[in-house]
CSV table of C-alpha atoms in Angstrom, one decimal:
chain,number,residue,atom,x,y,z
A,1,MET,CA,-13.6,37.9,-25.3
A,2,VAL,CA,-11.3,37.3,-28.4
A,3,LEU,CA,-8.9,39.7,-30.1
A,4,HIS,CA,-7.8,39.1,-33.2
A,5,ALA,CA,-4.1,40.0,-33.7
A,6,PRO,CA,-2.7,41.3,-37.1
A,7,ASN,CA,-0.2,38.6,-38.8
A,8,PRO,CA,3.3,39.4,-38.1
A,9,THR,CA,4.1,40.2,-42.4
A,10,VAL,CA,1.1,41.1,-43.6
A,11,SER,CA,-0.4,43.9,-41.0
A,12,ARG,CA,-4.3,45.2,-41.0
A,13,SER,CA,-6.3,46.8,-38.8
A,14,PRO,CA,-7.3,44.5,-36.0
A,15,ARG,CA,-10.4,43.8,-34.7
A,16,TYR,CA,-11.6,43.0,-30.8
A,17,ASP,CA,-14.7,40.9,-30.6
A,18,ARG,CA,-16.2,40.7,-27.1
A,19,LEU,CA,-18.3,38.0,-28.0
A,20,THR,CA,-17.3,34.3,-28.9
A,21,PRO,CA,-19.5,32.6,-32.1
A,22,ALA,CA,-21.2,30.7,-29.8
A,23,ASP,CA,-22.0,33.7,-26.9
A,24,SER,CA,-23.4,35.5,-30.5
A,25,THR,CA,-25.3,32.8,-31.7
A,26,ARG,CA,-27.1,32.2,-27.9
A,27,LEU,CA,-27.5,36.2,-27.9
A,28,HIS,CA,-29.7,35.5,-31.5
A,29,ASP,CA,-31.4,32.3,-29.9
A,30,ALA,CA,-32.8,34.2,-27.1
A,31,ALA,CA,-33.6,37.3,-29.4
A,32,VAL,CA,-35.9,34.6,-32.1
A,33,SER,CA,-37.3,33.0,-29.0
A,34,ILE,CA,-38.7,36.5,-27.6
A,35,LEU,CA,-40.2,37.3,-30.9
A,36,GLU,CA,-41.6,33.5,-30.8
A,37,ARG,CA,-42.6,33.2,-27.3
A,38,THR,CA,-43.3,36.5,-26.1
A,39,GLY,CA,-44.3,38.6,-29.5
A,40,ALA,CA,-44.0,42.3,-30.2
A,41,ARG,CA,-46.7,45.0,-30.1
A,42,LEU,CA,-46.4,46.8,-33.7
A,43,HIS,CA,-48.8,50.0,-34.2
A,44,ASP,CA,-49.4,49.8,-37.3
A,45,PRO,CA,-52.1,48.0,-39.5
A,46,GLU,CA,-49.6,47.5,-42.1
A,47,ALA,CA,-46.5,46.6,-40.4
A,48,VAL,CA,-48.7,43.9,-38.9
A,49,GLU,CA,-50.6,42.7,-42.2
A,50,ARG,CA,-47.2,42.4,-44.2
A,51,LEU,CA,-45.6,40.5,-41.2
A,52,HIS,CA,-49.1,38.4,-40.7
A,53,GLY,CA,-49.1,37.5,-44.3
A,54,ALA,CA,-45.5,36.2,-44.2
A,55,GLY,CA,-46.1,33.7,-41.7
A,56,ALA,CA,-46.7,35.6,-38.3
A,57,ARG,CA,-48.9,35.2,-35.6
A,58,VAL,CA,-51.1,37.7,-34.5
A,59,GLY,CA,-52.4,37.2,-30.8
A,60,ASP,CA,-56.2,37.8,-29.7
A,61,ASP,CA,-54.3,41.3,-28.1
A,62,GLY,CA,-52.9,42.4,-31.3
A,63,ARG,CA,-49.1,40.9,-29.7
A,64,VAL,CA,-47.2,39.8,-33.4
A,65,PHE,CA,-45.4,36.6,-33.1
A,66,VAL,CA,-42.7,36.4,-35.7
A,67,PRO,CA,-41.3,32.9,-36.4
A,68,GLY,CA,-37.5,32.0,-36.3
A,69,SER,CA,-37.5,30.8,-40.1
A,70,LEU,CA,-38.8,34.3,-41.5
A,71,VAL,CA,-35.7,35.9,-39.7
A,72,ASP,CA,-33.4,33.5,-41.0
A,73,TRP,CA,-35.0,34.4,-44.6
A,74,ALA,CA,-34.7,38.2,-43.6
A,75,LEU,CA,-31.0,37.5,-42.6
A,76,SER,CA,-30.6,35.9,-45.6
A,77,VAL,CA,-31.5,38.3,-48.0
A,78,ALA,CA,-30.2,41.7,-46.3
A,79,PRO,CA,-27.8,43.0,-48.1
A,80,ARG,CA,-23.9,43.2,-45.8
A,81,SER,CA,-23.1,46.0,-47.6
A,82,VAL,CA,-24.1,49.7,-47.5
A,83,THR,CA,-22.1,53.0,-49.2
A,84,LEU,CA,-23.3,56.3,-48.7
A,85,HIS,CA,-22.0,58.9,-51.3
A,86,ASP,CA,-20.7,62.6,-51.1
A,87,ARG,CA,-22.6,65.4,-52.3
A,88,ALA,CA,-21.4,64.9,-55.6
A,89,GLY,CA,-22.3,61.5,-55.8
A,90,GLN,CA,-18.9,59.8,-54.9
A,91,PRO,CA,-18.6,56.5,-53.2
A,92,ALA,CA,-17.1,57.9,-49.6
A,93,LEU,CA,-17.9,55.4,-46.4
A,94,ALA,CA,-18.7,51.7,-47.2
A,95,LEU,CA,-20.0,50.3,-44.4
A,96,GLU,CA,-18.7,46.8,-44.4
A,97,GLY,CA,-16.1,44.1,-43.0
A,98,ASP,CA,-13.9,46.5,-40.2
A,99,ASN,CA,-14.3,50.1,-41.9
A,100,VAL,CA,-15.4,52.7,-39.1
A,101,PHE,CA,-15.9,56.2,-39.9
A,102,PHE,CA,-16.7,58.7,-37.5
A,103,GLY,CA,-19.0,61.6,-37.0
A,104,PRO,CA,-21.4,63.6,-34.6
A,105,GLY,CA,-25.1,63.1,-33.0
A,106,SER,CA,-28.1,65.0,-33.3
A,107,ASP,CA,-30.4,67.4,-31.4
A,108,CYS,CA,-28.7,68.2,-28.2
A,109,LEU,CA,-31.0,71.0,-26.6
A,110,ASN,CA,-28.1,72.8,-25.3
A,111,VAL,CA,-24.5,74.0,-26.1
A,112,LEU,CA,-21.3,74.5,-24.4
A,113,ASP,CA,-20.8,78.1,-25.7
A,114,HIS,CA,-17.0,77.3,-26.9
A,115,ARG,CA,-15.9,81.5,-26.8
A,116,THR,CA,-18.3,82.5,-23.4
A,117,GLY,CA,-17.8,78.5,-21.6
A,118,GLU,CA,-21.9,79.0,-20.6
A,119,ARG,CA,-24.2,76.4,-21.1
A,120,ARG,CA,-27.6,77.3,-23.1
A,121,PRO,CA,-30.4,76.8,-25.6
A,122,ALA,CA,-29.1,75.8,-29.0
A,123,LEU,CA,-29.3,77.8,-32.3
A,124,LEU,CA,-30.2,77.6,-35.9
A,125,SER,CA,-26.4,79.1,-36.1
A,126,ASP,CA,-25.3,76.6,-33.9
A,127,VAL,CA,-26.4,73.6,-36.1
A,128,GLY,CA,-24.7,76.1,-39.3
A,129,ASP,CA,-21.7,76.2,-37.7
A,130,GLY,CA,-21.5,72.2,-36.1
A,131,ILE,CA,-21.7,71.0,-39.6
A,132,SER,CA,-19.3,73.6,-41.0
A,133,LEU,CA,-17.1,72.5,-38.1
A,134,VAL,CA,-17.6,68.8,-39.3
A,135,ASP,CA,-16.9,69.8,-42.9
A,136,ALA,CA,-13.9,71.3,-41.9
A,137,LEU,CA,-12.6,68.4,-40.0
A,138,PRO,CA,-10.6,65.6,-42.2
A,139,ASN,CA,-11.3,62.8,-39.7
A,140,MET,CA,-15.3,63.7,-39.2
A,141,ASP,CA,-16.7,61.3,-42.1
A,142,PHE,CA,-20.3,62.1,-42.5
A,143,ALA,CA,-22.8,65.1,-40.5
A,144,MET,CA,-25.4,65.4,-38.2
A,145,SER,CA,-27.7,68.0,-36.7
A,146,MET,CA,-26.0,68.2,-33.5
A,147,PHE,CA,-27.8,70.6,-32.2
A,148,LEU,CA,-31.8,71.2,-32.0
A,149,PRO,CA,-33.0,75.1,-32.8
A,150,SER,CA,-34.6,76.8,-29.6
A,151,ASP,CA,-35.3,79.4,-31.8
A,152,VAL,CA,-37.1,77.4,-34.9
A,153,ASP,CA,-40.9,76.4,-34.5
A,154,PRO,CA,-41.1,72.8,-33.4
A,155,ALA,CA,-43.0,72.5,-36.8
A,156,MET,CA,-40.0,73.2,-38.8
A,157,ALA,CA,-36.7,72.3,-36.6
A,158,ASP,CA,-36.0,69.2,-38.6
A,159,ARG,CA,-36.8,70.6,-41.9
A,160,ARG,CA,-34.5,73.4,-41.0
A,161,GLN,CA,-31.5,70.8,-39.6
A,162,MET,CA,-31.8,69.3,-43.2
A,163,ALA,CA,-31.8,72.4,-45.2
A,164,VAL,CA,-28.7,73.7,-43.0
A,165,MET,CA,-26.8,70.0,-43.6
A,166,LEU,CA,-27.5,69.9,-47.3
A,167,GLU,CA,-25.7,73.5,-47.2
A,168,ARG,CA,-23.1,73.7,-45.4
A,169,THR,CA,-21.6,70.0,-46.0
A,170,SER,CA,-20.9,67.8,-49.2
A,171,LYS,CA,-20.0,64.7,-46.5
A,172,PRO,CA,-22.8,62.1,-46.3
A,173,LEU,CA,-25.6,62.8,-43.7
A,174,VAL,CA,-27.6,60.8,-41.3
A,175,VAL,CA,-30.6,62.4,-40.2
A,176,VAL,CA,-33.3,62.6,-37.7
A,177,THR,CA,-37.0,63.8,-38.7
A,178,TYR,CA,-39.5,64.5,-35.7
A,179,ASP,CA,-42.7,62.7,-38.3
A,180,VAL,CA,-43.3,60.9,-41.5
A,181,ASP,CA,-44.1,64.1,-43.2
A,182,ALA,CA,-41.1,65.6,-42.2
A,183,MET,CA,-38.8,62.5,-43.7
A,184,ALA,CA,-40.8,63.2,-46.8
A,185,ASP,CA,-39.6,66.8,-47.2
A,186,ALA,CA,-36.4,65.6,-46.0
A,187,ILE,CA,-36.0,63.4,-48.6
A,188,ALA,CA,-37.2,65.5,-51.4
A,189,MET,CA,-34.8,68.0,-50.4
A,190,ALA,CA,-32.0,65.2,-50.7
A,191,GLU,CA,-33.5,64.5,-54.2
A,192,ALA,CA,-32.9,67.7,-55.4
A,193,VAL,CA,-29.4,68.0,-54.7
A,194,ALA,CA,-28.7,64.3,-55.7
A,195,GLY,CA,-30.6,65.2,-59.4
A,196,GLY,CA,-33.9,63.3,-58.1
A,197,PRO,CA,-35.1,60.2,-56.9
A,198,ASP,CA,-33.7,57.2,-58.7
A,199,ALA,CA,-30.1,59.7,-58.6
A,200,LEU,CA,-30.8,59.4,-54.3
A,201,ARG,CA,-31.5,55.8,-54.5
A,202,GLU,CA,-28.3,54.4,-56.6
A,203,ARG,CA,-26.0,57.1,-54.6
A,204,PRO,CA,-27.3,58.1,-50.9
A,205,GLN,CA,-26.0,61.0,-49.4
A,206,VAL,CA,-28.6,60.3,-46.7
A,207,ALA,CA,-28.9,57.4,-44.2
A,208,LEU,CA,-32.5,58.1,-42.3
A,209,TYR,CA,-32.5,57.5,-38.4
A,210,VAL,CA,-35.3,56.1,-37.0
A,211,ASN,CA,-35.3,55.7,-33.4
A,212,VAL,CA,-38.0,52.9,-32.0
A,213,THR,CA,-40.0,53.0,-28.3
A,214,ARG,CA,-38.6,50.0,-27.3
A,215,GLY,CA,-37.5,46.1,-28.1
A,216,LEU,CA,-41.2,44.7,-28.5
A,217,VAL,CA,-43.1,48.5,-28.9
A,218,HIS,CA,-42.7,49.5,-32.5
A,219,ASN,CA,-44.2,52.6,-32.6
A,220,GLY,CA,-46.6,53.5,-35.3
A,221,ASP,CA,-44.5,56.6,-36.8
A,222,SER,CA,-41.4,54.6,-37.0
A,223,LEU,CA,-42.5,51.8,-38.9
A,224,ARG,CA,-44.6,54.1,-41.3
A,225,LYS,CA,-41.1,55.6,-41.8
A,226,LEU,CA,-39.2,52.1,-41.9
A,227,LEU,CA,-41.7,50.6,-45.0
A,228,ILE,CA,-41.8,54.0,-46.3
A,229,LEU,CA,-37.8,54.4,-46.8
A,230,ALA,CA,-37.1,50.1,-47.7
A,231,ALA,CA,-39.7,50.6,-50.4
A,232,ARG,CA,-38.0,53.8,-52.0
A,233,GLY,CA,-34.9,51.8,-51.6
A,234,LEU,CA,-33.1,54.5,-48.6
A,235,PRO,CA,-30.6,53.3,-46.4
A,236,ALA,CA,-32.8,53.0,-43.2
A,237,ILE,CA,-30.8,52.9,-39.9
A,238,TRP,CA,-33.7,50.9,-37.0
A,239,VAL,CA,-32.7,51.5,-33.4
A,240,PRO,CA,-35.0,50.2,-30.7
A,241,VAL,CA,-34.6,52.0,-27.4
A,242,THR,CA,-34.4,49.7,-24.0
A,243,SER,CA,-33.2,50.9,-21.2
A,244,GLY,CA,-31.6,48.1,-19.0
A,245,GLY,CA,-33.8,48.2,-15.4
A,246,THR,CA,-36.6,50.3,-16.6
A,247,THR,CA,-38.0,48.8,-20.1
A,248,GLY,CA,-36.0,45.8,-20.9
A,249,PRO,CA,-34.1,43.8,-17.6
A,250,VAL,CA,-30.8,45.5,-16.4
A,251,THR,CA,-28.5,42.3,-17.4
A,252,THR,CA,-26.3,43.3,-20.2
A,253,ALA,CA,-27.0,39.7,-22.1
A,254,GLY,CA,-30.9,40.3,-20.8
A,255,ASN,CA,-31.6,43.7,-22.2
A,256,MET,CA,-29.5,42.8,-25.3
A,257,ALA,CA,-31.5,39.7,-26.2
A,258,LEU,CA,-34.6,42.2,-26.0
A,259,ASN,CA,-33.6,45.1,-28.2
A,260,GLN,CA,-32.0,42.6,-30.6
A,261,ALA,CA,-35.7,41.1,-30.8
A,262,GLY,CA,-36.6,44.5,-32.0
A,263,VAL,CA,-34.2,45.4,-34.0
A,264,LEU,CA,-34.9,42.0,-36.0
A,265,ILE,CA,-38.8,42.6,-36.4
A,266,GLY,CA,-37.3,46.3,-38.3
A,267,ILE,CA,-34.9,43.8,-40.8
A,268,VAL,CA,-37.7,41.4,-41.2
A,269,LEU,CA,-40.2,44.3,-42.2
A,270,SER,CA,-37.8,46.2,-44.7
A,271,GLN,CA,-37.3,42.9,-46.3
A,272,LEU,CA,-40.7,42.2,-46.9
A,273,VAL,CA,-41.5,45.1,-48.4
A,274,ARG,CA,-37.9,45.4,-51.0
A,275,GLU,CA,-36.0,42.8,-50.8
A,276,GLY,CA,-32.5,43.5,-50.5
A,277,ALA,CA,-33.7,47.1,-49.3
A,278,PRO,CA,-30.8,49.1,-47.2
A,279,ILE,CA,-30.9,48.6,-43.5
A,280,ILE,CA,-28.2,49.8,-41.2
A,281,VAL,CA,-28.6,47.8,-37.3
A,282,PRO,CA,-27.3,49.3,-34.1
A,283,GLY,CA,-23.9,48.8,-32.7
A,284,PHE,CA,-24.7,49.8,-29.1
A,285,GLY,CA,-27.6,48.4,-27.1
A,286,GLY,CA,-27.6,46.4,-24.1
A,287,ASP,CA,-27.2,49.5,-22.1
A,288,ALA,CA,-28.7,50.1,-19.2
A,289,LEU,CA,-29.7,53.6,-16.6
A,290,ASP,CA,-27.6,54.5,-13.6
A,291,LEU,CA,-30.2,53.5,-10.9
A,292,ARG,CA,-28.0,55.6,-8.8
A,293,THR,CA,-28.5,58.9,-10.6
A,294,MET,CA,-31.4,58.2,-12.8
A,295,VAL,CA,-29.0,58.9,-15.8
A,296,ASP,CA,-29.0,57.2,-18.8
A,297,PRO,CA,-24.9,56.9,-19.6
A,298,TYR,CA,-23.4,57.6,-22.9
A,299,ALA,CA,-19.7,55.8,-21.8
A,300,GLU,CA,-21.2,52.8,-20.2
A,301,PRO,CA,-18.2,50.5,-20.4
A,302,ASP,CA,-20.3,47.3,-19.8
A,303,HIS,CA,-22.0,47.2,-23.3
A,304,ARG,CA,-19.5,48.2,-25.3
A,305,GLY,CA,-18.2,45.7,-28.6
A,306,VAL,CA,-21.4,43.9,-28.1
A,307,ALA,CA,-23.9,44.9,-30.8
A,308,PRO,CA,-21.0,44.9,-32.8
A,309,SER,CA,-20.0,41.3,-32.1
A,310,LEU,CA,-23.6,40.4,-33.0
A,311,ALA,CA,-24.1,43.0,-36.6
A,312,HIS,CA,-20.5,41.4,-37.8
A,313,HIS,CA,-22.0,38.0,-36.4
A,314,TYR,CA,-24.9,38.8,-39.2
A,315,GLY,CA,-22.7,40.2,-41.5
A,316,LEU,CA,-24.8,43.5,-41.3
A,317,PRO,CA,-23.8,47.0,-41.7
A,318,MET,CA,-24.0,49.4,-38.5
A,319,PHE,CA,-24.1,52.3,-36.5
A,320,SER,CA,-22.7,52.7,-33.5
A,321,LEU,CA,-22.2,55.2,-30.4
A,322,ALA,CA,-18.7,56.5,-29.7
A,323,GLY,CA,-17.2,59.6,-28.6
A,324,GLY,CA,-20.3,61.3,-26.4
A,325,ALA,CA,-19.6,62.0,-22.8
A,326,ASP,CA,-21.2,61.9,-19.5
A,327,SER,CA,-19.2,64.7,-18.0
A,328,LYS,CA,-20.7,68.3,-18.2
A,329,VAL,CA,-18.1,70.4,-19.4
A,330,VAL,CA,-14.8,69.9,-22.2
A,331,ASP,CA,-13.0,68.5,-19.3
A,332,GLN,CA,-10.0,65.2,-18.9
A,333,GLN,CA,-13.4,63.0,-17.9
A,334,ALA,CA,-14.7,64.6,-21.5
A,335,ALA,CA,-11.7,63.6,-23.3
A,336,ALA,CA,-11.1,60.1,-21.4
A,337,GLU,CA,-14.8,58.9,-22.2
A,338,ALA,CA,-14.3,60.3,-25.6
A,339,ALA,CA,-11.2,58.7,-26.4
A,340,LEU,CA,-12.1,55.1,-25.0
A,341,THR,CA,-15.9,54.9,-26.7
A,342,MET,CA,-14.0,55.7,-29.8
A,343,LEU,CA,-11.0,53.5,-29.2
A,344,VAL,CA,-13.3,50.4,-28.4
A,345,ASP,CA,-16.0,50.7,-30.7
A,346,ALA,CA,-13.1,51.6,-33.8
A,347,LEU,CA,-11.4,48.4,-32.7
A,348,ALA,CA,-15.1,46.6,-33.2
A,349,GLY,CA,-15.1,47.6,-36.6
A,350,GLY,CA,-18.5,49.7,-35.3
A,351,HIS,CA,-18.8,51.1,-38.9
A,352,LEU,CA,-20.6,54.4,-38.4
A,353,LEU,CA,-19.4,55.8,-35.2
A,354,HIS,CA,-21.8,58.9,-34.2
A,355,ASP,CA,-21.7,61.2,-30.9
A,356,SER,CA,-18.6,63.0,-31.2
A,357,GLY,CA,-18.8,66.4,-29.4
A,358,TYR,CA,-21.7,65.4,-27.2
A,359,LEU,CA,-21.8,66.1,-23.5
A,360,GLU,CA,-24.0,65.3,-20.1
A,361,SER,CA,-25.2,62.3,-22.0
A,362,GLY,CA,-26.7,63.5,-25.6
A,363,LEU,CA,-28.1,66.7,-23.6
A,364,THR,CA,-25.4,69.5,-24.4
A,365,GLY,CA,-22.9,69.6,-27.5
A,366,SER,CA,-19.2,71.6,-27.8
A,367,LEU,CA,-17.7,72.3,-31.0
A,368,ALA,CA,-14.7,72.3,-28.9
A,369,GLN,CA,-15.3,68.7,-28.1
A,370,LEU,CA,-16.0,67.7,-31.7
A,371,VAL,CA,-12.3,69.3,-32.3
A,372,ILE,CA,-11.1,67.1,-29.5
A,373,CYS,CA,-12.9,63.8,-31.0
A,374,ASP,CA,-10.9,64.3,-34.3
A,375,GLU,CA,-7.9,64.2,-33.3
A,376,ILE,CA,-8.8,61.2,-31.2
A,377,ALA,CA,-10.1,59.5,-34.3
A,378,ALA,CA,-6.6,60.8,-36.1
A,379,TRP,CA,-4.8,59.1,-33.6
A,380,ILE,CA,-7.5,56.1,-33.3
A,381,ARG,CA,-6.8,55.9,-37.3
A,382,ALA,CA,-2.6,56.2,-36.9
A,383,ALA,CA,-2.5,53.0,-34.2
A,384,ILE,CA,-4.7,50.7,-36.4
A,385,ALA,CA,-3.6,51.3,-39.6
A,386,PRO,CA,-2.0,48.2,-41.1
A,387,VAL,CA,2.2,48.6,-40.6
A,388,ARG,CA,4.0,48.5,-43.9
A,389,ILE,CA,6.8,45.7,-43.6
A,390,ASP,CA,9.5,45.5,-47.0
A,391,ASP,CA,12.8,46.1,-47.7
A,392,GLU,CA,12.3,49.9,-47.9
A,393,THR,CA,10.6,50.4,-44.3
A,394,LEU,CA,12.5,47.7,-42.7
A,395,SER,CA,16.3,49.1,-44.1
A,396,LEU,CA,18.4,46.7,-43.2
A,397,ASP,CA,21.5,47.9,-45.4
A,398,LEU,CA,20.9,51.0,-43.5
A,399,ILE,CA,21.1,50.0,-40.2
A,400,ASP,CA,24.1,48.0,-41.5
A,401,ALA,CA,25.8,51.0,-43.2
A,402,LEU,CA,25.1,53.0,-40.5
A,403,GLY,CA,26.3,50.5,-37.5
A,404,PRO,CA,26.1,49.6,-33.5
A,405,ASP,CA,26.9,53.6,-33.3
A,406,GLY,CA,25.4,55.3,-36.2
A,407,SER,CA,23.1,58.4,-36.6
A,408,PHE,CA,20.0,57.9,-38.5
A,409,LEU,CA,18.8,61.7,-38.6
A,410,GLU,CA,20.9,63.0,-41.6
A,411,ALA,CA,20.7,60.0,-43.4
A,412,ASP,CA,18.6,60.0,-46.5
A,413,HIS,CA,15.7,57.6,-45.8
A,414,THR,CA,15.0,59.3,-42.7
A,415,LEU,CA,14.6,62.3,-44.9
A,416,ALA,CA,12.2,60.1,-46.8
A,417,HIS,CA,9.5,58.3,-44.4
A,418,TYR,CA,10.3,61.0,-41.6
A,419,ARG,CA,6.3,63.2,-42.5
A,420,GLU,CA,4.8,59.1,-42.5
A,421,ARG,CA,4.9,59.3,-38.9
A,422,TRP,CA,1.6,60.9,-37.0
A,423,TYR,CA,1.9,64.1,-35.9
A,424,PRO,CA,-0.8,65.2,-34.1
A,425,SER,CA,-2.5,68.5,-34.8
A,426,LEU,CA,-4.0,69.6,-31.2
A,427,ILE,CA,-2.4,67.3,-29.0
A,428,ASP,CA,0.5,69.0,-27.5
A,429,ARG,CA,4.2,67.8,-27.5
A,430,LEU,CA,6.4,71.1,-26.6
A,431,SER,CA,8.9,71.3,-24.0
A,432,HIS,CA,7.8,72.8,-21.1
A,433,SER,CA,9.5,75.9,-21.9
A,434,ALA,CA,7.8,75.6,-25.5
A,435,TRP,CA,4.4,74.9,-24.3
A,436,ARG,CA,4.9,78.3,-21.5
A,437,ALA,CA,5.9,80.9,-24.2
A,438,LYS,CA,2.9,79.8,-26.4
A,439,GLY,CA,0.6,80.3,-23.8
A,440,ALA,CA,0.6,77.7,-21.6
A,441,ARG,CA,-2.6,76.7,-23.0
A,442,THR,CA,-4.2,73.5,-21.9
A,443,MET,CA,-6.1,71.0,-24.5
A,444,GLY,CA,-9.5,72.2,-24.2
A,445,GLU,CA,-8.5,76.1,-25.0
A,446,ARG,CA,-6.7,75.0,-27.5
A,447,ALA,CA,-9.4,73.1,-29.2
A,448,ALA,CA,-12.0,76.7,-28.9
A,449,ALA,CA,-9.5,78.3,-30.4
A,450,ARG,CA,-9.3,75.7,-33.3
A,451,VAL,CA,-13.0,76.1,-33.7
A,452,ASP,CA,-13.1,79.8,-34.7
A,453,GLU,CA,-9.7,79.3,-36.9
A,454,LEU,CA,-11.6,77.0,-39.3
A,455,LEU,CA,-14.9,78.4,-39.1
A,456,ALA,CA,-13.4,81.6,-39.7
A,457,ALA,CA,-11.1,80.2,-42.9
A,458,HIS,CA,-13.2,76.7,-44.0
A,459,LYS,CA,-16.0,77.7,-46.7
A,460,PRO,CA,-18.5,74.8,-47.5
A,461,PRO,CA,-19.1,74.7,-51.1
A,462,PRO,CA,-22.3,76.3,-52.0
A,463,LEU,CA,-25.1,74.2,-53.4
A,464,PRO,CA,-26.0,75.5,-57.4
A,465,ASP,CA,-28.6,78.2,-57.3
A,466,ALA,CA,-31.2,75.8,-58.6
A,467,VAL,CA,-31.2,73.3,-55.9
A,468,ALA,CA,-31.0,76.6,-53.4
A,469,ALA,CA,-34.1,77.1,-54.3
A,470,ALA,CA,-35.5,73.7,-54.5
A,471,ILE,CA,-34.8,73.6,-50.8
A,472,ASP,CA,-36.5,76.3,-50.1
A,473,GLU,CA,-39.3,75.8,-51.9
A,474,ILE,CA,-39.7,72.5,-49.9
A,475,LEU,CA,-39.6,74.4,-46.8
A,476,ALA,CA,-41.7,77.6,-47.7
A,477,ARG,CA,-44.5,75.0,-48.8
A,478,ALA,CA,-44.1,73.1,-45.6
A,479,ALA,CA,-44.0,76.3,-43.1
A,480,ALA,CA,-47.5,77.1,-44.8
A,481,THR,CA,-49.2,74.1,-44.0
A,482,ALA,CA,-48.3,74.2,-40.5
A,483,GLY,CA,-49.4,77.5,-40.6
A,484,LEU,CA,-46.6,79.7,-40.1
A,485,SER,CA,-45.1,82.6,-42.5
A,486,THR,CA,-41.8,82.3,-44.5
A,487,ALA,CA,-40.6,84.9,-41.7
A,488,ALA,CA,-41.3,82.5,-39.5
A,489,ARG,CA,-39.6,79.1,-40.5
């Protein structure tokens, strides 16, 4: 375990490496060994043929064995940086180096209502509120759907999520779709906003998040998505899901090696389709099912920092997991789990950190918890920011002028610089008497109130009428294909 301390005079953001370079090399070599020795099942003929044509061996049982030389080539040509843009086409998030950006997750089945405290099925209006809140929160840098709406026909749910996201925020988006057809419609909507296919490819507002069955089993739909995204030059987030103790070894190293084999397949395929295609690897993996409760914990510490170390070893952009809690409510456990995971992954340089606002191991989302995560993100940014050390900030002349017993309270230097300190917007620093005078509210109560304040005050910039009409046309066409009326969308 190595913690890189900042230079004492030219301070920079510190970075925490869970793995040594030798550890990362051994994990990578293990993943390549799995691909060469055990092979993987790919349920898409084109994907198999592309790998076979590039030198992979296909066994009699259909398993594909990928040589290390092909992996080396793919890693050498995959882009070292991916930049996501805002709605206006301006660069917003450069996924490179030690940059860190925060955002929510997607597709929670339930919402913990911040007004009633009730856990209930999520609605499309919750998706809209969540996206509007992300747009208003200064430390949420990208948006995801957060909720899966129960009041929309499943044939249209992901498309409606996409339309709401494009309507309610100008921030970059990470998008999940059920299938290839829905992904095509989501891309078409994003193209309408960007100004066409070329504009979206050159200045992508969206990255498409593709989950894969497991490290060595790649489902056809996910493979088709990857091939299409690579061909179009759009950012793909390729995430195999290997659960320690069930679909992979229970040990962090073994499960990480197995999962990483699946990650490498995605990198190879994307580069075979289009050399330089933007690919974003997972900054998480190696986690295990809690075999006492049979719950897949989101805030497990054991695997933290392992995948980010490996991604930095490759020099590739990554999509990390932080801010999610296993607690069922907005309480001390939820705050602790969110803060710890966000801090560790920020120090690990995890690039896109998603799942802020998650509760119940990803089954429930909370807007109040999202507000708390925004405050945590602000604290983390202040804690890891470079420190300015120069004549003005050292203020040696002032110290000498005031002497051992002087007061700095009235000094012009204090007036000039005190606003540079970090001041919380949600964390309480009042005296006990002042806190009681203001209602003695807990952090959770203050966060719930903040949700309503922000939703009432913040109005995301509207889409141009022509763009909104184009999105409506895409939705109407998809609804008709699914045999649904316009009202049922």
